[in-house]
mmCIF file of N, CA and C in Angstrom:
data_model
loop_
_atom_site.group_PDB
_atom_site.id
_atom_site.type_symbol
_atom_site.label_atom_id
_atom_site.label_comp_id
_atom_site.label_asym_id
_atom_site.label_seq_id
_atom_site.Cartn_x
_atom_site.Cartn_y
_atom_site.Cartn_z
ATOM 1 N N MET A 5 0.844 -1.174 0.000
ATOM 2 C CA MET A 5 0.000 0.000 0.000
ATOM 3 C C MET A 5 0.891 1.240 0.000
ATOM 4 N N GLN A 6 0.667 2.128 -0.941
ATOM 5 C CA GLN A 6 1.423 3.367 -1.013
ATOM 6 C C GLN A 6 0.521 4.534 -0.626
ATOM 7 N N THR A 7 1.074 5.425 0.184
ATOM 8 C CA THR A 7 0.329 6.577 0.649
ATOM 9 C C THR A 7 1.205 7.815 0.509
ATOM 10 N N ASN A 8 0.582 8.956 0.262
ATOM 11 C CA ASN A 8 1.321 10.201 0.117
ATOM 12 C C ASN A 8 1.353 10.932 1.459
ATOM 13 N N LYS A 9 2.517 11.534 1.788
ATOM 14 C CA LYS A 9 2.673 12.223 3.066
ATOM 15 C C LYS A 9 3.783 13.263 2.937
ATOM 16 N N THR A 10 3.756 14.267 3.808
ATOM 17 C CA THR A 10 4.841 15.242 3.888
ATOM 18 C C THR A 10 5.844 14.759 4.927
ATOM 19 N N PHE A 11 7.101 14.647 4.511
ATOM 20 C CA PHE A 11 8.177 14.216 5.395
ATOM 21 C C PHE A 11 9.141 15.369 5.625
ATOM 22 N N TYR A 12 9.940 15.231 6.667
ATOM 23 C CA TYR A 12 10.959 16.228 6.999
ATOM 24 C C TYR A 12 12.296 15.517 7.171
ATOM 25 N N LYS A 13 13.337 16.104 6.609
ATOM 26 C CA LYS A 13 14.684 15.554 6.769
ATOM 27 C C LYS A 13 15.591 16.662 7.271
ATOM 28 N N ARG A 14 16.280 16.385 8.368
ATOM 29 C CA ARG A 14 17.215 17.356 8.937
ATOM 30 C C ARG A 14 18.617 17.033 8.434
ATOM 31 N N CYS A 15 19.260 17.994 7.813
ATOM 32 C CA CYS A 15 20.618 17.849 7.292
ATOM 33 C C CYS A 15 21.583 18.575 8.223
ATOM 34 N N SER A 16 22.850 18.163 8.182
ATOM 35 C CA SER A 16 23.824 18.769 9.098
ATOM 36 C C SER A 16 24.304 20.139 8.618
ATOM 37 N N THR A 17 24.302 20.372 7.306
ATOM 38 C CA THR A 17 24.734 21.675 6.798
ATOM 39 C C THR A 17 23.685 22.232 5.841
ATOM 40 N N ARG A 18 23.769 23.525 5.598
ATOM 41 C CA ARG A 18 22.841 24.177 4.671
ATOM 42 C C ARG A 18 23.056 23.677 3.248
ATOM 43 N N GLU A 19 24.313 23.394 2.869
ATOM 44 C CA GLU A 19 24.607 22.903 1.516
ATOM 45 C C GLU A 19 23.956 21.546 1.270
ATOM 46 N N GLN A 20 24.016 20.666 2.282
ATOM 47 C CA GLN A 20 23.352 19.369 2.143
ATOM 48 C C GLN A 20 21.848 19.540 2.023
ATOM 49 N N ALA A 21 21.295 20.475 2.762
ATOM 50 C CA ALA A 21 19.855 20.736 2.700
ATOM 51 C C ALA A 21 19.458 21.238 1.320
ATOM 52 N N VAL A 22 20.277 22.114 0.738
ATOM 53 C CA VAL A 22 19.982 22.633 -0.596
ATOM 54 C C VAL A 22 20.043 21.502 -1.625
ATOM 55 N N ASP A 23 21.067 20.650 -1.541
ATOM 56 C CA ASP A 23 21.186 19.515 -2.463
ATOM 57 C C ASP A 23 19.990 18.577 -2.348
ATOM 58 N N PHE A 24 19.602 18.245 -1.100
ATOM 59 C CA PHE A 24 18.477 17.339 -0.914
ATOM 60 C C PHE A 24 17.174 17.973 -1.368
ATOM 61 N N ALA A 25 17.008 19.270 -1.149
ATOM 62 C CA ALA A 25 15.787 19.963 -1.591
ATOM 63 C C ALA A 25 15.672 19.934 -3.109
ATOM 64 N N GLU A 26 16.805 20.073 -3.809
ATOM 65 C CA GLU A 26 16.776 19.995 -5.274
ATOM 66 C C GLU A 26 16.424 18.590 -5.740
ATOM 67 N N LYS A 27 16.986 17.572 -5.087
ATOM 68 C CA LYS A 27 16.715 16.188 -5.481
ATOM 69 C C LYS A 27 15.271 15.786 -5.208
ATOM 70 N N SER A 28 14.738 16.217 -4.065
ATOM 71 C CA SER A 28 13.405 15.790 -3.658
ATOM 72 C C SER A 28 12.306 16.752 -4.079
ATOM 73 N N GLN A 29 12.672 17.875 -4.680
ATOM 74 C CA GLN A 29 11.737 18.938 -5.031
ATOM 75 C C GLN A 29 10.994 19.431 -3.794
ATOM 76 N N GLY A 30 11.743 19.523 -2.682
ATOM 77 C CA GLY A 30 11.176 19.972 -1.418
ATOM 78 C C GLY A 30 11.491 21.433 -1.153
ATOM 79 N N THR A 31 11.096 21.898 0.020
ATOM 80 C CA THR A 31 11.334 23.281 0.412
ATOM 81 C C THR A 31 12.160 23.300 1.690
ATOM 82 N N ILE A 32 13.059 24.269 1.768
ATOM 83 C CA ILE A 32 13.897 24.425 2.950
ATOM 84 C C ILE A 32 13.116 25.230 3.983
ATOM 85 N N GLN A 33 13.143 24.764 5.224
ATOM 86 C CA GLN A 33 12.418 25.425 6.313
ATOM 87 C C GLN A 33 13.226 26.602 6.854
ATOM 88 N N GLU A 34 12.672 27.314 7.845
ATOM 89 C CA GLU A 34 13.288 28.537 8.362
ATOM 90 C C GLU A 34 14.673 28.326 8.942
ATOM 91 N N ASP A 35 14.927 27.170 9.564
ATOM 92 C CA ASP A 35 16.227 26.958 10.202
ATOM 93 C C ASP A 35 17.352 26.757 9.197
ATOM 94 N N GLY A 36 17.018 26.508 7.935
ATOM 95 C CA GLY A 36 18.020 26.386 6.883
ATOM 96 C C GLY A 36 18.609 25.004 6.718
ATOM 97 N N CYS A 37 18.380 24.098 7.656
ATOM 98 C CA CYS A 37 18.945 22.744 7.575
ATOM 99 C C CYS A 37 17.875 21.663 7.499
ATOM 100 N N THR A 38 16.612 22.033 7.514
ATOM 101 C CA THR A 38 15.516 21.072 7.445
ATOM 102 C C THR A 38 14.791 21.231 6.122
ATOM 103 N N VAL A 39 14.503 20.092 5.486
ATOM 104 C CA VAL A 39 13.813 20.088 4.196
ATOM 105 C C VAL A 39 12.467 19.390 4.366
ATOM 106 N N ALA A 40 11.401 20.000 3.892
ATOM 107 C CA ALA A 40 10.069 19.391 3.859
ATOM 108 C C ALA A 40 9.810 18.949 2.426
ATOM 109 N N PHE A 41 9.345 17.696 2.258
ATOM 110 C CA PHE A 41 9.087 17.190 0.916
ATOM 111 C C PHE A 41 7.918 16.222 0.943
ATOM 112 N N ASP A 42 7.156 16.203 -0.145
ATOM 113 C CA ASP A 42 6.046 15.271 -0.303
ATOM 114 C C ASP A 42 6.544 14.033 -1.029
ATOM 115 N N ALA A 43 6.111 12.870 -0.551
ATOM 116 C CA ALA A 43 6.546 11.623 -1.181
ATOM 117 C C ALA A 43 5.550 10.521 -0.866
ATOM 118 N N PHE A 44 5.582 9.479 -1.689
ATOM 119 C CA PHE A 44 4.817 8.267 -1.421
ATOM 120 C C PHE A 44 5.667 7.366 -0.545
ATOM 121 N N TYR A 45 5.027 6.620 0.346
ATOM 122 C CA TYR A 45 5.779 5.691 1.177
ATOM 123 C C TYR A 45 5.059 4.353 1.252
ATOM 124 N N SER A 46 5.819 3.313 1.569
ATOM 125 C CA SER A 46 5.248 1.997 1.817
ATOM 126 C C SER A 46 6.037 1.346 2.949
ATOM 127 N N ILE A 47 5.364 0.502 3.707
ATOM 128 C CA ILE A 47 5.981 -0.213 4.818
ATOM 129 C C ILE A 47 5.890 -1.699 4.510
ATOM 130 N N SER A 48 7.021 -2.397 4.585
ATOM 131 C CA SER A 48 7.038 -3.825 4.273
ATOM 132 C C SER A 48 6.509 -4.630 5.456
ATOM 133 N N LYS A 49 6.314 -5.910 5.218
ATOM 134 C CA LYS A 49 5.999 -6.823 6.309
ATOM 135 C C LYS A 49 7.280 -7.086 7.088
ATOM 136 N N ALA A 50 7.139 -7.576 8.299
ATOM 137 C CA ALA A 50 8.313 -7.872 9.122
ATOM 138 C C ALA A 50 9.017 -9.118 8.585
ATOM 139 N N LEU A 51 10.313 -8.989 8.356
ATOM 140 C CA LEU A 51 11.128 -10.092 7.866
ATOM 141 C C LEU A 51 12.153 -10.445 8.931
ATOM 142 N N PHE A 52 12.314 -11.745 9.199
ATOM 143 C CA PHE A 52 13.248 -12.171 10.237
ATOM 144 C C PHE A 52 14.653 -12.249 9.681
ATOM 145 N N ASN A 53 15.603 -11.636 10.379
ATOM 146 C CA ASN A 53 17.005 -11.671 9.992
ATOM 147 C C ASN A 53 17.720 -12.625 10.941
ATOM 148 N N VAL A 54 18.226 -13.736 10.403
ATOM 149 C CA VAL A 54 18.850 -14.767 11.225
ATOM 150 C C VAL A 54 20.139 -14.258 11.853
ATOM 151 N N LYS A 55 20.905 -13.490 11.084
ATOM 152 C CA LYS A 55 22.204 -13.023 11.564
ATOM 153 C C LYS A 55 22.081 -12.135 12.806
ATOM 154 N N SER A 56 21.144 -11.217 12.788
ATOM 155 C CA SER A 56 20.978 -10.306 13.924
ATOM 156 C C SER A 56 19.945 -10.805 14.930
ATOM 157 N N ASP A 57 19.228 -11.867 14.589
ATOM 158 C CA ASP A 57 18.199 -12.446 15.446
ATOM 159 C C ASP A 57 17.109 -11.426 15.773
ATOM 160 N N LYS A 58 16.760 -10.604 14.777
ATOM 161 C CA LYS A 58 15.722 -9.588 14.940
ATOM 162 C C LYS A 58 14.846 -9.540 13.699
ATOM 163 N N TYR A 59 13.671 -8.963 13.879
ATOM 164 C CA TYR A 59 12.778 -8.708 12.756
ATOM 165 C C TYR A 59 13.091 -7.337 12.188
ATOM 166 N N ARG A 60 13.041 -7.236 10.867
ATOM 167 C CA ARG A 60 13.277 -5.960 10.192
ATOM 168 C C ARG A 60 12.048 -5.558 9.407
ATOM 169 N N VAL A 61 11.755 -4.270 9.457
ATOM 170 C CA VAL A 61 10.680 -3.690 8.652
ATOM 171 C C VAL A 61 11.314 -2.576 7.828
ATOM 172 N N TYR A 62 11.040 -2.593 6.527
ATOM 173 C CA TYR A 62 11.628 -1.615 5.615
ATOM 174 C C TYR A 62 10.603 -0.528 5.305
ATOM 175 N N ILE A 63 11.040 0.730 5.455
ATOM 176 C CA ILE A 63 10.217 1.880 5.081
ATOM 177 C C ILE A 63 10.805 2.416 3.784
ATOM 178 N N ARG A 64 10.019 2.405 2.719
ATOM 179 C CA ARG A 64 10.494 2.888 1.429
ATOM 180 C C ARG A 64 9.779 4.187 1.108
ATOM 181 N N ILE A 65 10.556 5.248 0.931
ATOM 182 C CA ILE A 65 10.015 6.565 0.596
ATOM 183 C C ILE A 65 10.404 6.870 -0.845
ATOM 184 N N ARG A 66 9.417 7.097 -1.699
ATOM 185 C CA ARG A 66 9.674 7.382 -3.110
ATOM 186 C C ARG A 66 9.526 8.881 -3.359
ATOM 187 N N LEU A 67 10.647 9.491 -3.720
ATOM 188 C CA LEU A 67 10.669 10.930 -3.980
ATOM 189 C C LEU A 67 10.026 11.250 -5.322
ATOM 190 N N ALA A 68 9.817 12.520 -5.570
ATOM 191 C CA ALA A 68 9.184 12.957 -6.812
ATOM 192 C C ALA A 68 10.039 12.615 -8.031
ATOM 193 N N ASN A 69 11.362 12.592 -7.865
ATOM 194 C CA ASN A 69 12.230 12.284 -9.002
ATOM 195 C C ASN A 69 12.364 10.785 -9.246
ATOM 196 N N GLY A 70 11.724 9.961 -8.433
ATOM 197 C CA GLY A 70 11.734 8.523 -8.645
ATOM 198 C C GLY A 70 12.752 7.762 -7.826
ATOM 199 N N ASN A 71 13.693 8.450 -7.193
ATOM 200 C CA ASN A 71 14.699 7.762 -6.384
ATOM 201 C C ASN A 71 14.121 7.402 -5.023
ATOM 202 N N PRO A 72 14.198 6.121 -4.630
ATOM 203 C CA PRO A 72 13.656 5.741 -3.321
ATOM 204 C C PRO A 72 14.685 5.886 -2.201
ATOM 205 N N LEU A 73 14.203 6.233 -1.028
ATOM 206 C CA LEU A 73 14.999 6.207 0.194
ATOM 207 C C LEU A 73 14.488 5.034 1.016
ATOM 208 N N THR A 74 15.385 4.246 1.584
ATOM 209 C CA THR A 74 14.984 3.085 2.367
ATOM 210 C C THR A 74 15.524 3.216 3.786
ATOM 211 N N TYR A 75 14.655 3.034 4.751
ATOM 212 C CA TYR A 75 15.033 3.045 6.159
ATOM 213 C C TYR A 75 14.626 1.713 6.764
ATOM 214 N N ILE A 76 15.446 1.205 7.677
ATOM 215 C CA ILE A 76 15.203 -0.093 8.297
ATOM 216 C C ILE A 76 14.949 0.115 9.781
ATOM 217 N N VAL A 77 13.918 -0.564 10.295
ATOM 218 C CA VAL A 77 13.617 -0.575 11.722
ATOM 219 C C VAL A 77 13.715 -2.018 12.167
ATOM 220 N N ALA A 78 14.445 -2.278 13.259
ATOM 221 C CA ALA A 78 14.640 -3.648 13.739
ATOM 222 C C ALA A 78 14.220 -3.761 15.196
ATOM 223 N N ALA A 79 13.632 -4.918 15.538
ATOM 224 C CA ALA A 79 13.222 -5.195 16.916
ATOM 225 C C ALA A 79 13.147 -6.708 17.114
ATOM 226 N N LYS A 80 13.105 -7.123 18.368
ATOM 227 C CA LYS A 80 13.053 -8.557 18.703
ATOM 228 C C LYS A 80 11.733 -9.204 18.272
ATOM 229 N N ARG A 81 10.637 -8.468 18.380
ATOM 230 C CA ARG A 81 9.339 -9.012 17.994
ATOM 231 C C ARG A 81 8.853 -8.315 16.734
ATOM 232 N N SER A 82 8.155 -9.054 15.876
ATOM 233 C CA SER A 82 7.698 -8.483 14.609
ATOM 234 C C SER A 82 6.698 -7.355 14.836
ATOM 235 N N LYS A 83 5.816 -7.494 15.800
ATOM 236 C CA LYS A 83 4.834 -6.444 16.079
ATOM 237 C C LYS A 83 5.527 -5.162 16.541
ATOM 238 N N ASP A 84 6.560 -5.291 17.358
ATOM 239 C CA ASP A 84 7.296 -4.114 17.827
ATOM 240 C C ASP A 84 7.971 -3.395 16.665
ATOM 241 N N ALA A 85 8.585 -4.163 15.765
ATOM 242 C CA ALA A 85 9.264 -3.555 14.613
ATOM 243 C C ALA A 85 8.254 -2.829 13.722
ATOM 244 N N TYR A 86 7.114 -3.452 13.477
ATOM 245 C CA TYR A 86 6.094 -2.836 12.633
ATOM 246 C C TYR A 86 5.530 -1.577 13.291
ATOM 247 N N ASP A 87 5.280 -1.630 14.600
ATOM 248 C CA ASP A 87 4.766 -0.459 15.320
ATOM 249 C C ASP A 87 5.780 0.684 15.311
ATOM 250 N N MET A 88 7.060 0.363 15.479
ATOM 251 C CA MET A 88 8.103 1.383 15.438
ATOM 252 C C MET A 88 8.158 2.037 14.060
ATOM 253 N N ALA A 89 8.009 1.242 12.998
ATOM 254 C CA ALA A 89 8.025 1.789 11.632
ATOM 255 C C ALA A 89 6.815 2.694 11.407
ATOM 256 N N LYS A 90 5.640 2.278 11.858
ATOM 257 C CA LYS A 90 4.447 3.112 11.707
ATOM 258 C C LYS A 90 4.589 4.424 12.460
ATOM 259 N N ASN A 91 5.152 4.380 13.662
ATOM 260 C CA ASN A 91 5.337 5.605 14.443
ATOM 261 C C ASN A 91 6.344 6.531 13.777
ATOM 262 N N ARG A 92 7.387 5.952 13.200
ATOM 263 C CA ARG A 92 8.399 6.790 12.535
ATOM 264 C C ARG A 92 7.792 7.502 11.326
ATOM 265 N N VAL A 93 6.962 6.809 10.570
ATOM 266 C CA VAL A 93 6.295 7.426 9.433
ATOM 267 C C VAL A 93 5.286 8.459 9.903
ATOM 268 N N LYS A 94 4.578 8.155 10.978
ATOM 269 C CA LYS A 94 3.586 9.081 11.519
ATOM 270 C C LYS A 94 4.225 10.402 11.941
ATOM 271 N N GLU A 95 5.412 10.314 12.579
ATOM 272 C CA GLU A 95 6.138 11.518 12.984
ATOM 273 C C GLU A 95 6.647 12.284 11.761
ATOM 274 N N GLY A 96 7.100 11.545 10.748
ATOM 275 C CA GLY A 96 7.519 12.175 9.499
ATOM 276 C C GLY A 96 8.939 12.683 9.459
ATOM 277 N N TRP A 97 9.755 12.411 10.488
ATOM 278 C CA TRP A 97 11.144 12.897 10.536
ATOM 279 C C TRP A 97 12.102 11.791 10.157
ATOM 280 N N PHE A 98 12.993 12.112 9.209
ATOM 281 C CA PHE A 98 14.013 11.137 8.792
ATOM 282 C C PHE A 98 15.341 11.832 8.670
#
């Protein structure tokens, strides 16, 4: 399931924020290091990783230019990993 949402990304420098704003077609906020951008996102099902002995949930954010950003959330229980991923998307900060 893909849904559209406004996300925020905090960069360490203004130059990085400008580069990311150009790539994502986003806008730079007042502080100069935060970028707001609209994107589609999807959350995967929990997948068990044998090596780390944890469940992983992948958050895929698709920018306007087509390049996806992928974030991983890991936890001991699959429900915890999925809930953590939903909360991270709900907050909108990456």
